[in-house]
XYZ file of C-alpha atoms in Angstrom:
652
model
C -98.196 -60.542 60.174
C -95.193 -62.521 61.631
C -92.420 -59.835 62.016
C -89.346 -60.585 60.190
C -86.973 -59.554 62.915
C -83.741 -61.136 60.691
C -85.345 -58.549 57.931
C -85.096 -55.460 60.592
C -81.518 -56.275 61.185
C -80.368 -56.743 58.058
C -82.127 -53.161 57.117
C -80.010 -51.865 60.178
C -76.821 -53.006 59.399
C -77.192 -51.940 55.830
C -77.941 -48.390 57.082
C -75.538 -47.777 59.595
C -73.018 -49.181 56.493
C -74.311 -47.235 54.515
C -73.627 -43.739 56.869
C -70.317 -45.161 57.842
C -69.476 -45.242 54.068
C -70.842 -41.755 52.938
C -69.428 -39.919 56.658
C -65.925 -41.423 55.010
C -66.853 -40.331 51.859
C -67.537 -36.987 52.556
C -64.134 -36.098 54.003
C -61.853 -39.028 54.086
C -58.989 -38.323 56.507
C -55.987 -36.743 54.971
C -52.079 -37.312 55.316
C -49.439 -35.324 55.663
C -46.803 -37.897 55.611
C -45.202 -38.593 52.268
C -48.289 -36.523 50.631
C -47.238 -35.957 46.715
C -48.409 -32.389 45.030
C -50.802 -34.338 42.994
C -52.499 -36.031 46.228
C -52.486 -32.364 48.406
C -54.374 -30.348 45.782
C -56.811 -33.699 45.440
C -57.564 -33.050 49.037
C -57.427 -29.355 48.235
C -60.636 -29.614 45.712
C -62.424 -32.768 47.500
C -62.170 -29.480 51.207
C -60.647 -32.816 52.937
C -58.390 -30.171 53.711
C -57.344 -26.083 53.796
C -54.003 -24.706 52.319
C -53.287 -23.239 55.958
C -54.434 -26.568 57.711
C -51.997 -27.937 55.364
C -48.972 -25.760 56.377
C -50.368 -26.538 60.482
C -49.605 -29.948 59.449
C -45.943 -29.121 58.347
C -45.472 -26.937 60.973
C -47.006 -29.365 63.873
C -43.846 -32.015 62.417
C -41.310 -28.895 61.965
C -42.190 -28.799 65.929
C -41.882 -32.274 66.910
C -38.616 -32.960 64.420
C -36.445 -29.933 63.962
C -34.915 -29.191 67.099
C -31.213 -29.576 68.186
C -29.682 -32.844 66.908
C -26.576 -32.760 68.329
C -24.820 -31.439 72.384
C -23.330 -28.120 72.086
C -22.019 -27.815 74.932
C -20.491 -24.350 74.010
C -22.939 -23.124 71.912
C -23.610 -23.868 68.539
C -19.968 -22.549 67.523
C -18.394 -24.907 69.933
C -17.288 -28.427 69.423
C -20.207 -31.098 69.027
C -20.958 -34.572 70.311
C -23.209 -36.827 68.022
C -26.774 -38.098 69.676
C -27.578 -41.749 68.536
C -31.826 -41.938 67.270
C -31.730 -37.975 68.706
C -35.485 -38.020 67.266
C -34.409 -33.998 66.057
C -32.705 -33.118 62.542
C -32.112 -29.374 62.707
C -33.223 -29.062 58.624
C -34.691 -25.809 58.988
C -33.248 -22.152 60.108
C -35.326 -19.655 59.504
C -39.459 -19.616 59.736
C -41.723 -17.655 57.671
C -43.638 -17.311 60.512
C -44.776 -13.310 62.081
C -43.268 -13.206 65.221
C -46.593 -13.569 67.580
C -47.253 -16.805 65.230
C -43.948 -18.280 65.912
C -44.037 -17.332 69.228
C -47.683 -19.454 69.804
C -46.103 -22.310 67.881
C -43.253 -22.452 70.728
C -40.102 -22.171 67.841
C -37.365 -20.372 68.908
C -36.594 -16.420 68.385
C -33.596 -18.260 66.388
C -36.141 -18.970 64.067
C -37.802 -15.784 63.427
C -37.579 -14.485 59.658
C -34.998 -11.552 60.533
C -32.608 -11.134 62.505
C -32.040 -7.608 62.147
C -35.981 -6.589 62.092
C -37.628 -7.811 65.501
C -41.000 -6.139 64.679
C -41.346 -7.617 61.560
C -44.809 -5.923 60.732
C -44.663 -5.033 57.462
C -48.167 -5.478 55.571
C -46.275 -6.024 52.812
C -43.925 -9.095 53.592
C -46.474 -11.941 53.974
C -45.980 -14.904 55.686
C -47.049 -18.751 55.055
C -49.808 -18.685 56.972
C -51.195 -15.124 55.658
C -50.363 -16.341 52.677
C -52.084 -19.965 52.830
C -55.741 -17.888 54.176
C -55.268 -15.657 51.347
C -55.304 -19.000 48.722
C -58.069 -20.616 51.073
C -60.533 -17.202 50.114
C -60.055 -17.181 46.556
C -59.943 -21.203 46.214
C -63.533 -20.940 48.233
C -64.434 -18.041 45.901
C -63.383 -19.813 42.161
C -63.514 -23.526 43.301
C -60.211 -23.676 41.570
C -56.459 -23.598 42.767
C -54.766 -20.721 42.415
C -52.048 -22.068 40.322
C -50.243 -25.245 39.369
C -47.853 -24.972 42.812
C -50.492 -24.320 45.148
C -50.479 -27.247 47.698
C -46.682 -27.046 47.664
C -44.987 -26.284 50.711
C -41.441 -25.961 49.918
C -37.775 -25.066 52.126
C -35.765 -22.794 50.497
C -31.280 -23.279 50.444
C -30.133 -20.476 52.534
C -27.878 -19.729 50.046
C -31.021 -18.232 47.659
C -32.429 -14.904 48.490
C -35.774 -14.295 49.766
C -36.986 -10.822 50.702
C -39.530 -12.164 53.561
C -36.666 -14.185 55.111
C -32.828 -13.773 56.385
C -30.388 -15.002 53.710
C -26.618 -14.925 54.576
C -25.870 -18.459 52.986
C -25.498 -20.114 56.771
C -22.959 -17.981 57.918
C -23.432 -15.538 61.126
C -22.866 -12.489 59.443
C -23.761 -8.624 60.336
C -25.351 -7.378 58.010
C -27.108 -4.202 58.028
C -30.427 -6.137 56.751
C -30.300 -9.417 56.971
C -33.241 -9.609 54.569
C -32.095 -9.087 50.813
C -34.111 -6.782 48.914
C -35.393 -9.357 46.134
C -36.254 -12.718 45.714
C -34.343 -15.085 43.933
C -35.771 -15.395 39.854
C -37.062 -19.364 40.794
C -38.251 -18.588 44.079
C -40.678 -15.271 42.396
C -41.628 -18.111 39.915
C -42.643 -20.602 42.188
C -44.837 -18.233 44.343
C -46.493 -17.166 41.570
C -47.378 -20.550 40.462
C -48.383 -20.852 44.329
C -45.938 -22.244 46.067
C -45.875 -21.568 49.810
C -42.318 -20.892 50.804
C -42.269 -21.990 54.345
C -38.978 -22.067 55.751
C -35.158 -21.728 54.696
C -33.248 -24.798 54.598
C -30.146 -25.253 57.186
C -27.091 -25.855 54.860
C -23.295 -25.976 54.835
C -22.209 -22.499 55.431
C -21.076 -20.709 51.781
C -21.924 -24.039 49.826
C -19.856 -26.598 51.632
C -19.771 -29.078 54.730
C -22.189 -29.648 57.324
C -22.525 -27.218 59.719
C -23.462 -23.390 59.619
C -22.463 -20.766 61.823
C -25.964 -19.438 62.250
C -28.554 -22.481 62.101
C -25.717 -25.070 63.319
C -25.173 -28.742 62.413
C -27.500 -30.333 60.852
C -28.238 -34.752 60.956
C -29.614 -37.450 58.809
C -32.715 -38.905 59.524
C -31.871 -41.989 58.788
C -28.609 -41.994 61.292
C -29.004 -38.996 63.072
C -25.119 -39.218 63.927
C -24.603 -39.425 60.169
C -24.064 -36.704 57.601
C -27.404 -35.313 55.454
C -25.146 -34.978 52.514
C -23.234 -31.541 53.340
C -24.244 -28.225 51.636
C -27.743 -28.736 50.627
C -28.282 -31.944 53.276
C -31.099 -29.291 55.482
C -32.916 -29.113 51.740
C -33.062 -32.714 51.819
C -33.423 -33.844 55.360
C -36.147 -31.931 55.343
C -38.136 -33.236 52.754
C -36.865 -36.886 53.559
C -38.236 -36.172 57.111
C -42.001 -34.721 55.791
C -41.283 -31.439 57.317
C -41.828 -29.928 53.825
C -43.332 -31.113 50.724
C -40.309 -30.270 48.277
C -37.287 -28.224 48.251
C -34.489 -26.352 46.544
C -31.034 -26.981 46.710
C -27.798 -25.945 44.404
C -25.037 -27.786 43.645
C -22.065 -26.423 42.679
C -20.030 -29.973 42.849
C -22.539 -32.997 44.115
C -24.803 -30.835 46.191
C -28.941 -31.876 45.071
C -27.587 -35.216 44.252
C -25.101 -36.360 47.222
C -27.841 -35.207 49.649
C -31.083 -36.963 47.804
C -28.804 -40.048 48.102
C -27.832 -39.483 51.460
C -31.906 -38.769 52.152
C -33.559 -41.673 50.202
C -35.056 -39.057 47.985
C -35.129 -37.801 44.350
C -32.548 -34.881 43.191
C -32.632 -33.346 40.014
C -29.447 -31.288 39.217
C -30.546 -29.603 35.612
C -28.267 -28.489 32.491
C -26.629 -26.080 34.126
C -28.060 -23.264 31.517
C -31.575 -24.320 31.850
C -32.542 -22.253 35.223
C -32.108 -18.891 36.840
C -28.503 -18.427 39.079
C -30.292 -14.911 39.729
C -30.654 -14.078 43.623
C -28.250 -16.267 45.692
C -25.059 -16.254 46.852
C -22.910 -18.062 44.707
C -20.274 -20.677 44.548
C -18.541 -20.507 41.167
C -19.786 -18.825 37.887
C -20.098 -21.411 36.026
C -21.105 -24.832 38.177
C -24.082 -23.724 40.196
C -27.180 -24.841 39.494
C -30.382 -24.453 41.026
C -31.617 -27.983 41.747
C -35.357 -29.166 43.057
C -35.219 -31.980 45.707
C -38.888 -33.852 46.604
C -39.831 -37.692 47.099
C -40.870 -38.337 43.739
C -39.802 -37.980 40.211
C -43.532 -36.395 39.588
C -42.962 -33.749 41.966
C -39.161 -32.609 40.679
C -40.721 -32.280 37.057
C -43.278 -29.809 38.068
C -41.232 -27.573 40.203
C -38.672 -28.345 36.625
C -42.343 -26.891 34.415
C -42.325 -23.995 36.590
C -38.309 -22.910 37.000
C -37.094 -23.282 33.522
C -35.984 -20.962 31.055
C -34.616 -17.715 30.492
C -33.723 -15.387 32.663
C -32.430 -12.023 31.383
C -30.744 -11.584 34.596
C -28.674 -14.969 34.469
C -26.607 -14.752 30.844
C -25.958 -18.919 31.093
C -29.578 -19.532 30.534
C -29.756 -17.979 27.114
C -28.740 -20.987 26.138
C -32.281 -22.191 26.738
C -34.170 -20.296 24.670
C -35.395 -22.475 22.326
C -34.188 -25.369 23.795
C -37.162 -26.477 26.391
C -39.338 -28.975 25.372
C -43.225 -28.758 23.482
C -45.019 -30.730 26.419
C -44.616 -30.063 30.301
C -41.224 -31.682 32.033
C -43.818 -33.239 34.028
C -46.100 -35.168 30.909
C -42.733 -37.191 31.001
C -43.437 -39.022 33.840
C -46.115 -40.959 32.716
C -44.766 -43.723 31.209
C -43.404 -47.316 32.598
C -41.586 -48.808 29.670
C -38.347 -48.152 28.220
C -38.023 -49.482 25.051
C -35.935 -48.161 22.621
C -33.722 -46.128 25.503
C -29.775 -46.957 24.827
C -28.530 -46.583 28.402
C -24.538 -46.840 29.169
C -23.384 -47.762 32.465
C -20.436 -45.758 33.785
C -17.868 -48.162 34.436
C -15.118 -46.497 34.933
C -17.202 -44.906 38.645
C -18.020 -49.077 39.479
C -14.683 -50.600 39.323
C -14.543 -52.207 43.245
C -9.973 -53.102 42.567
C -9.687 -48.861 42.073
C -11.420 -48.243 45.483
C -12.041 -49.584 48.739
C -14.361 -51.647 50.618
C -16.042 -48.453 51.751
C -17.923 -48.648 48.171
C -18.378 -52.343 47.319
C -22.590 -52.743 48.426
C -23.441 -49.458 46.978
C -22.003 -50.641 43.573
C -23.274 -54.091 44.118
C -26.915 -52.293 44.763
C -26.398 -50.497 41.679
C -25.377 -53.360 39.507
C -28.388 -54.980 40.731
C -30.134 -52.234 40.047
C -29.173 -52.072 35.848
C -30.785 -55.674 35.501
C -34.157 -53.891 36.596
C -33.575 -51.579 33.760
C -33.259 -54.100 31.315
C -36.628 -55.868 32.818
C -38.560 -52.431 31.688
C -36.861 -52.643 28.013
C -33.992 -50.716 28.192
C -31.136 -51.513 25.877
C -28.123 -51.136 28.714
C -24.589 -50.567 27.153
C -23.220 -52.700 29.907
C -18.850 -52.627 29.434
C -18.543 -55.110 32.254
C -16.952 -54.934 35.839
C -13.275 -53.068 35.163
C -14.321 -52.429 31.917
C -14.701 -48.723 30.447
C -17.696 -46.505 28.830
C -15.566 -43.707 27.488
C -12.136 -45.059 27.428
C -11.787 -45.233 23.613
C -13.009 -41.883 23.211
C -10.850 -40.302 25.923
C -7.923 -41.233 24.610
C -8.893 -40.959 20.965
C -9.854 -37.402 21.777
C -8.180 -35.848 24.821
C -4.999 -34.740 22.650
C -6.781 -32.418 20.534
C -9.604 -31.074 23.095
C -7.495 -30.746 26.381
C -3.852 -30.575 24.048
C -1.881 -28.210 25.911
C -3.389 -28.925 29.611
C -2.843 -32.536 28.749
C 0.837 -31.583 27.426
C 1.738 -29.944 31.281
C 0.682 -32.890 33.073
C 3.180 -35.233 31.844
C 6.567 -33.403 31.205
C 8.561 -36.327 30.176
C 7.123 -36.584 27.077
C 6.017 -32.859 26.322
C 9.096 -31.935 27.983
C 9.567 -27.485 27.994
C 13.065 -25.025 28.381
C 13.367 -23.680 31.676
C 11.251 -20.350 29.913
C 8.311 -23.058 29.543
C 8.931 -22.899 25.492
C 8.550 -26.378 24.233
C 12.209 -27.992 23.744
C 10.662 -30.575 21.658
C 7.951 -31.058 19.327
C 4.722 -31.874 21.020
C 2.260 -31.707 18.006
C 3.816 -35.336 16.571
C 2.980 -36.298 19.859
C -0.174 -35.866 20.651
C -1.091 -36.997 17.077
C 0.294 -40.738 17.726
C -1.170 -40.447 20.961
C -5.015 -40.004 19.464
C -4.110 -42.577 16.510
C -2.910 -45.118 18.715
C 0.958 -45.427 17.809
C 2.182 -43.656 21.350
C 0.522 -45.120 24.657
C -2.132 -42.919 26.065
C -1.520 -42.293 30.150
C -3.505 -44.721 31.407
C -3.537 -42.472 35.011
C -6.153 -39.960 32.576
C -9.501 -41.205 32.573
C -13.259 -39.304 32.634
C -12.465 -39.664 36.776
C -9.995 -37.240 36.538
C -11.392 -35.034 33.139
C -12.044 -31.643 33.687
C -10.265 -30.428 37.341
C -8.794 -27.297 36.408
C -8.765 -24.957 38.718
C -9.084 -21.242 38.311
C -8.296 -17.740 39.764
C -10.333 -15.526 41.811
C -13.752 -16.783 40.582
C -14.864 -17.752 43.942
C -13.907 -14.671 45.102
C -15.453 -12.896 42.214
C -18.746 -13.822 42.110
C -18.812 -13.507 46.092
C -17.977 -10.037 45.309
C -20.514 -9.196 42.943
C -23.510 -10.413 44.600
C -22.398 -8.351 47.712
C -22.517 -5.503 45.548
C -25.565 -5.559 44.244
C -27.058 -6.551 47.327
C -25.893 -2.557 48.212
C -25.744 -4.018 52.101
C -24.541 -0.854 54.078
C -22.454 -3.346 56.295
C -21.027 -6.298 54.732
C -19.711 -4.656 51.390
C -17.079 -7.406 50.795
C -15.630 -10.818 50.822
C -13.124 -8.717 53.518
C -16.525 -7.368 55.352
C -17.512 -11.632 55.879
C -14.383 -12.233 56.936
C -13.387 -9.357 59.491
C -16.627 -9.169 61.016
C -18.433 -12.463 60.811
C -18.800 -15.139 63.835
C -17.102 -19.149 62.821
C -17.539 -21.736 63.818
C -14.697 -23.056 66.015
C -14.733 -27.192 66.084
C -12.616 -26.949 62.985
C -12.076 -31.084 61.758
C -9.588 -31.214 59.078
C -10.924 -33.743 56.366
C -13.964 -33.489 57.594
C -17.704 -31.960 56.901
C -16.306 -29.740 59.723
C -14.046 -27.426 57.534
C -12.520 -24.145 58.563
C -15.189 -21.152 56.558
C -12.757 -18.328 58.096
C -9.901 -20.410 55.937
C -11.309 -20.642 53.230
C -13.153 -16.585 52.022
C -9.126 -15.522 53.116
C -8.119 -18.157 50.255
C -10.712 -16.404 48.422
C -10.218 -13.092 49.020
C -6.169 -13.506 48.172
C -7.451 -13.783 44.711
C -6.342 -10.814 43.063
C -7.507 -11.848 40.011
C -10.063 -13.239 37.560
C -8.431 -16.271 35.134
C -11.036 -18.912 34.283
C -9.468 -20.040 31.343
C -8.751 -23.271 31.723
C -12.173 -24.051 33.586
C -13.528 -23.076 30.730
C -11.206 -25.193 28.002
C -11.891 -28.154 29.969
C -15.610 -27.738 30.476
C -15.521 -28.111 26.673
C -13.122 -30.512 26.550
C -15.369 -32.414 28.258
C -18.146 -31.927 26.428
C -17.199 -32.797 23.880
C -15.618 -36.082 24.271
C -18.531 -37.251 26.876
C -20.888 -35.838 23.636
C -19.262 -37.391 20.795
C -18.476 -40.925 22.474
C -22.673 -40.950 23.431
C -23.024 -40.577 19.969
C -21.016 -43.453 18.816
C -22.898 -45.319 20.835
C -26.217 -44.243 20.487
C -26.817 -43.735 24.176
C -29.449 -40.996 25.444
C -28.367 -41.459 29.319
C -25.982 -43.034 31.051
C -25.865 -44.295 34.878
C -23.827 -44.886 37.876
C -24.129 -45.014 41.248
C -24.782 -41.393 42.409
C -22.207 -41.891 45.227
C -20.060 -44.841 45.827
C -19.608 -44.472 49.869
C -22.493 -43.897 51.763
C -23.232 -41.301 54.579
C -20.034 -40.902 56.947
C -20.126 -39.959 60.453
C -20.802 -36.305 61.823
C -17.077 -34.335 62.075
C -15.613 -37.781 61.772
C -13.153 -37.938 58.559
C -14.211 -38.636 55.134
C -13.021 -41.821 53.745
C -10.090 -40.772 51.742
C -10.411 -40.209 48.104
C -8.731 -42.433 45.036
C -8.667 -42.777 41.504
C -10.959 -39.903 41.186
C -13.293 -41.150 43.558
C -14.089 -38.969 46.036
C -15.903 -39.368 49.180
C -19.480 -37.504 48.403
C -21.331 -37.977 44.980
C -19.630 -38.110 41.431
C -19.340 -34.822 40.187
C -17.252 -34.160 37.643
C -19.778 -34.738 34.527
C -22.602 -32.609 36.378
C -20.262 -29.928 37.878
C -18.740 -29.624 33.896
C -23.161 -29.155 32.226
C -24.828 -32.142 31.917
C -27.649 -32.713 33.629
C -28.518 -35.467 36.323
C -31.727 -36.674 38.311
C -30.906 -39.389 40.892
C -33.303 -41.497 42.548
C -33.450 -43.730 45.691
C -31.808 -47.470 44.700
C -32.041 -49.395 48.124
C -30.168 -49.651 51.521
C -26.880 -50.998 52.407
C -26.515 -53.324 54.797
C -23.312 -52.590 56.632
C -20.995 -49.335 56.117
C -16.849 -48.340 56.684
C -16.102 -45.946 58.545
C -13.126 -43.963 59.481
C -11.672 -42.501 62.843
C -8.080 -40.594 63.257
C -4.908 -42.374 63.661
C -3.725 -42.394 66.735
C -0.327 -42.878 65.350
C -0.189 -40.329 62.632
C -2.109 -37.112 63.218
C -2.786 -36.979 59.263
C -4.040 -40.397 58.663
C -7.143 -42.274 59.051
C -8.172 -46.036 59.694
C -10.613 -47.612 58.048
C -12.689 -49.693 61.080
C -15.965 -51.601 59.693
C -18.031 -53.429 58.818
C -20.787 -51.720 60.498
C -24.169 -52.676 60.426
C -26.133 -49.952 59.348
C -29.109 -49.278 56.755
C -28.532 -45.982 54.931
C -29.964 -45.171 51.562
C -28.366 -45.277 48.369
C -28.829 -43.745 45.397
C -28.950 -44.257 41.220
C -27.492 -41.603 38.301
C -29.057 -40.823 35.232
C -27.429 -38.475 33.202
C -27.571 -37.839 30.227
C -27.043 -34.682 27.563
C -27.665 -30.822 28.025
C -31.686 -30.058 27.677
C -32.244 -33.399 27.618
C -34.071 -33.520 31.071
C -37.120 -34.839 29.289
C -35.783 -38.548 28.651
C -33.621 -38.314 32.020
C -37.435 -37.810 33.875
C -38.567 -40.761 31.427
C -35.920 -43.229 32.721
C -36.036 -42.445 36.545
C -39.977 -42.269 36.767
C -40.218 -45.700 35.012
C -37.226 -46.758 37.169
C -39.079 -45.411 40.163
C -41.711 -47.530 39.806
C -41.101 -50.320 39.293
C -38.495 -50.628 42.313
C -40.351 -48.122 45.061
C -36.926 -47.654 47.124
C -38.566 -44.675 48.871
C -38.878 -45.450 52.816
C -40.072 -42.741 55.090
C -36.743 -42.671 58.004
C -37.588 -44.207 60.427
C -38.487 -42.602 64.434
C -39.742 -39.525 62.303
C -43.538 -41.073 61.400
C -46.814 -39.379 61.994
C -47.610 -37.578 64.685
C -50.996 -37.916 66.688
């Protein structure tokens, strides 16, 4: 019989191929870069990776990319110089590792869990790897994940209490015990659901700026000479560079959405009353919001599912009772059509004639993305260039909603005597403004409403936190001023602001008066809700911020016509939920430098070629997170604008 060599060759090749396929199928390579929670959990259940291995993968990236990103010739408190393509971002200030483990990894002692407990051997304070090992043991025993957050490796902004890691809001303050006695409410919820807090995120000290007296300067992974977004910049840049799965930031102004914009990630600033603020070094009594930052809308929604809801420790969350959806937030992230949804375009935030050349490209990018919303089936209500979505409502309702606050801004139309009492009848003028028979002040627009100041708010919430924390050495704002160390490289008009002076300004307030803030908050909500109802809008959209990330330490683009150099703030700061989603990248930007002829002035320079992230906001009524998540997820899936930063790629 003649032997068939061809058949043998085919058989052997087939066998080799089958073995290769089976080996690959048995344990395909898991990549931590850009991994979502869903992908991580599938890998855990298929035994492609363990929780300990997952934590180690993130630690490996932290070791590679979390180093100092600026030159500090006089140390962390002195002047700094930026470094082009630094390859480091200094996003994480504290690591949840026991001393021996931290030293084995080669992390600096400055990254220790505590500066006041160098031994750090309390068996009740497990570190990230110890928790991961317990989770692996439980998974091996039951074949089930320990909870819906199993595999979520988190960074938490240093503004939030973590009982196993130091918490100082970025300050170099000599607490007798730099660890707070308890966790923030949301930290407790997330960890109970299986999340592991791997690190505290570096932050702008006391929720402002690009520097921390303890943690140093942190940088943007898309251009390490630029700002990662101020206060929550460390949280967002850690997510962008894949140092963690997600992070938790805080927003009193735009400090979740502005870092999301600067770092090409998704950031949700939820309804003010939806998520507990208990256990945080607060900046405001009514502005602070706890917000997740992730690389996908779905992961943001999964975190919200865990942290949303009433907490008796935070009185504002009483408004959330019976206001949560019947189904999980994450369930709203699967649809890809926006049929039946009406979205308004806030052209007041996009009028090129009112701003500067620095705004132009971001506005153009969002104008382009609005067309994608139409393709997804949304009905878009767009007043067009130069138009105004809200101005008709503002003119009609501001006279009654703002009343005396409006009158005080225009003494010519509303005169008063030397004692401050009306010298004419103000009510007919307000009525005439409301019905249009008297011209309404053109300077009053949605860009400037809701900005009434308060007195003593900052000092009250900070002293209240310190009193509850009960530290033996730091008991009041005055103690922080007298005993802390502060960075000295202060540059007015930039992200390097004077932190000691800011604390002193808080301490100088001797009474608490938030009446104007509370009244204008209600007034703004009333006007916006009425305008949305009249136009049957479920959401509105606009650029998260018009001005791309500025150079670190450089002068910011000047505020003009209600547009700040950061993200659009007023609606979110007055309680409306907003989600920021990647919308594209610039091709060029304009920067600012000091004017050598005038110390307080700046000069615009550029254009400079730069590919910097731009995000789009979707904002809705209070407690409308389900519809915002639906819009954001459909847009994200269609646009695919998330791109990992170059220079922070996979490790060997």
